[in-house]
mmCIF file of C-alpha atoms in Angstrom:
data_model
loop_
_atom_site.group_PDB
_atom_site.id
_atom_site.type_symbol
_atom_site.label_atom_id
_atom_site.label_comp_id
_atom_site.label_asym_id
_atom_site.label_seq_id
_atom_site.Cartn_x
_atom_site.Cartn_y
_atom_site.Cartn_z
ATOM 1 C CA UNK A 1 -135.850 31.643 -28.806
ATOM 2 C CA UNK A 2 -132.981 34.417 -28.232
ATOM 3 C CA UNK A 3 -132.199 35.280 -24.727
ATOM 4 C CA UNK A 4 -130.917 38.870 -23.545
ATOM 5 C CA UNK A 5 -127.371 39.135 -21.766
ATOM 6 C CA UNK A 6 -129.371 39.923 -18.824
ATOM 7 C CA UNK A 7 -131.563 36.529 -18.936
ATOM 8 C CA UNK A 8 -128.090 34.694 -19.281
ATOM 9 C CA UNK A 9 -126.495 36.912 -16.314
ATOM 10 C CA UNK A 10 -130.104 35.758 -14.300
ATOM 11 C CA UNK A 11 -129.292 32.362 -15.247
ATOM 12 C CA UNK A 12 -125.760 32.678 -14.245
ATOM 13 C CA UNK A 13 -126.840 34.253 -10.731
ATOM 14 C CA UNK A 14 -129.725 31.655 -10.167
ATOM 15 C CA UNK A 15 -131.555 34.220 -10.748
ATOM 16 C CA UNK A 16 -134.369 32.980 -13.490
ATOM 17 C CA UNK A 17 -137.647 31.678 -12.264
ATOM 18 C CA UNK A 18 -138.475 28.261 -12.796
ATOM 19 C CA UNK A 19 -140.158 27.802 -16.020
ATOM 20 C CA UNK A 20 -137.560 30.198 -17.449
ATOM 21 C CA UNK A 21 -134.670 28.058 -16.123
ATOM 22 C CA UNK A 22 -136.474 25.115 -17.544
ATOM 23 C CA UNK A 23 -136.758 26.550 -20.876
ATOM 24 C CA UNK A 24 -133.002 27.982 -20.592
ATOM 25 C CA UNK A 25 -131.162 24.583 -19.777
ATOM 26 C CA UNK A 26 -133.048 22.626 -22.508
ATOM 27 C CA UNK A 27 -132.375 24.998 -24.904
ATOM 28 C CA UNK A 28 -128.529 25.486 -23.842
ATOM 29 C CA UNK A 29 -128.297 21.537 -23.979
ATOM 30 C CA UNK A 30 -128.883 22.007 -28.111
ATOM 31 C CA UNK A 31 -127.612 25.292 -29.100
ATOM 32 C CA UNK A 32 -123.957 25.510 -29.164
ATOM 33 C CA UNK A 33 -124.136 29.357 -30.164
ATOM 34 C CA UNK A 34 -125.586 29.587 -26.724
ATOM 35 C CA UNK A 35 -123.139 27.316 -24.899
ATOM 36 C CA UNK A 36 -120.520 29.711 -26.626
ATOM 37 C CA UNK A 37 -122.559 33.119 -25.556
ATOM 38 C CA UNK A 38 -122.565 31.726 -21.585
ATOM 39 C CA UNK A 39 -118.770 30.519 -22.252
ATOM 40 C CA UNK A 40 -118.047 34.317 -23.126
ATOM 41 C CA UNK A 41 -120.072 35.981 -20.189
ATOM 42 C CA UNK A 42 -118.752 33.490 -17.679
ATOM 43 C CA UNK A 43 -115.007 34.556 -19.097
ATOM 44 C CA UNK A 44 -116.017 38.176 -18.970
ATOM 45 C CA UNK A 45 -117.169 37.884 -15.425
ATOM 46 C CA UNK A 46 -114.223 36.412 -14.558
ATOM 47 C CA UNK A 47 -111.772 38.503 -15.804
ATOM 48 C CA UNK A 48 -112.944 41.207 -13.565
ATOM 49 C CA UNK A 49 -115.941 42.956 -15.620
ATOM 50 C CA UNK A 50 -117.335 44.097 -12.901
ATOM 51 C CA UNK A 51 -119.136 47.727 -13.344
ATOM 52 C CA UNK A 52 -121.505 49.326 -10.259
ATOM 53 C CA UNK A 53 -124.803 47.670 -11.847
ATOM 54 C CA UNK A 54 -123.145 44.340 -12.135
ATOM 55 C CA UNK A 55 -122.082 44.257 -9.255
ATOM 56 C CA UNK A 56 -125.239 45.569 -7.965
ATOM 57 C CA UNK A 57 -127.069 42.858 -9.436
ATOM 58 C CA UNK A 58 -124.941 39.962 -8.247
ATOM 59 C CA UNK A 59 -124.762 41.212 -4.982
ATOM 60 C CA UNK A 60 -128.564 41.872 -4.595
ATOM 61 C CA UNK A 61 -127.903 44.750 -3.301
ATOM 62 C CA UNK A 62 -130.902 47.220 -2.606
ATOM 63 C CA UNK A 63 -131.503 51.115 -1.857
ATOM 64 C CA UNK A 64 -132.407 52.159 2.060
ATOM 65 C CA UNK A 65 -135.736 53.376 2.873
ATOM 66 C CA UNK A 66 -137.014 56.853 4.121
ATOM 67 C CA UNK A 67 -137.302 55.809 7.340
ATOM 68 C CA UNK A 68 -134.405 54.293 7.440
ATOM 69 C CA UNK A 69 -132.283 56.845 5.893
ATOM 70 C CA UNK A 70 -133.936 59.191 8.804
ATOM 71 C CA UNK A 71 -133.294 57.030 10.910
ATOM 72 C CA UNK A 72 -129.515 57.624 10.345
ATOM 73 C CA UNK A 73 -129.872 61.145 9.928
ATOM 74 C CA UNK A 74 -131.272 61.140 13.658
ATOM 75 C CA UNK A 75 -129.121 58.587 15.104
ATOM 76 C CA UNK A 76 -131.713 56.629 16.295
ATOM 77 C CA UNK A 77 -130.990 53.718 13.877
ATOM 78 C CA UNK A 78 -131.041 50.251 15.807
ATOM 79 C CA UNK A 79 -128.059 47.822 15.875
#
């Protein structure tokens, strides 16, 4: 089975649902082309790769709603 960068990043973030993780740690205990893919994304992450959706991502970051958004707009926004 081949995994995206993004499943890997998922992994990586806890991220993955269950039966994915499941699948993902069984095969990473076999596959040393995996182990070496995750050894490269962990370095990459490290070293400061960070761009906006990255960064988006890992912080679970999400967008404000209308009414919230309004909310600011009119200053009536609660603390």
């Amino acid at each position: 089975m081949s995994w995206t960068d993004r499943e890997l990043t998922a992994w990586l973030d806890e991220l993955l649902p269950a039966n994915r993780m499941v699948e993902f740690e069984t095969q990473l205990r076999k596959d040393t082309a995996l182990q070496a893919r995750v050894t490269q994304l962990i370095r990459h992450r490290d070293q400061g790769g960070n761009t906006v959706g990255e960064v988006w991502q890992r912080a679970r970051l999400s967008c404000p709603t209308r009414t919230e958004i309004g909310g600011y707009l009119l200053g009536t926004l609660s603390s």
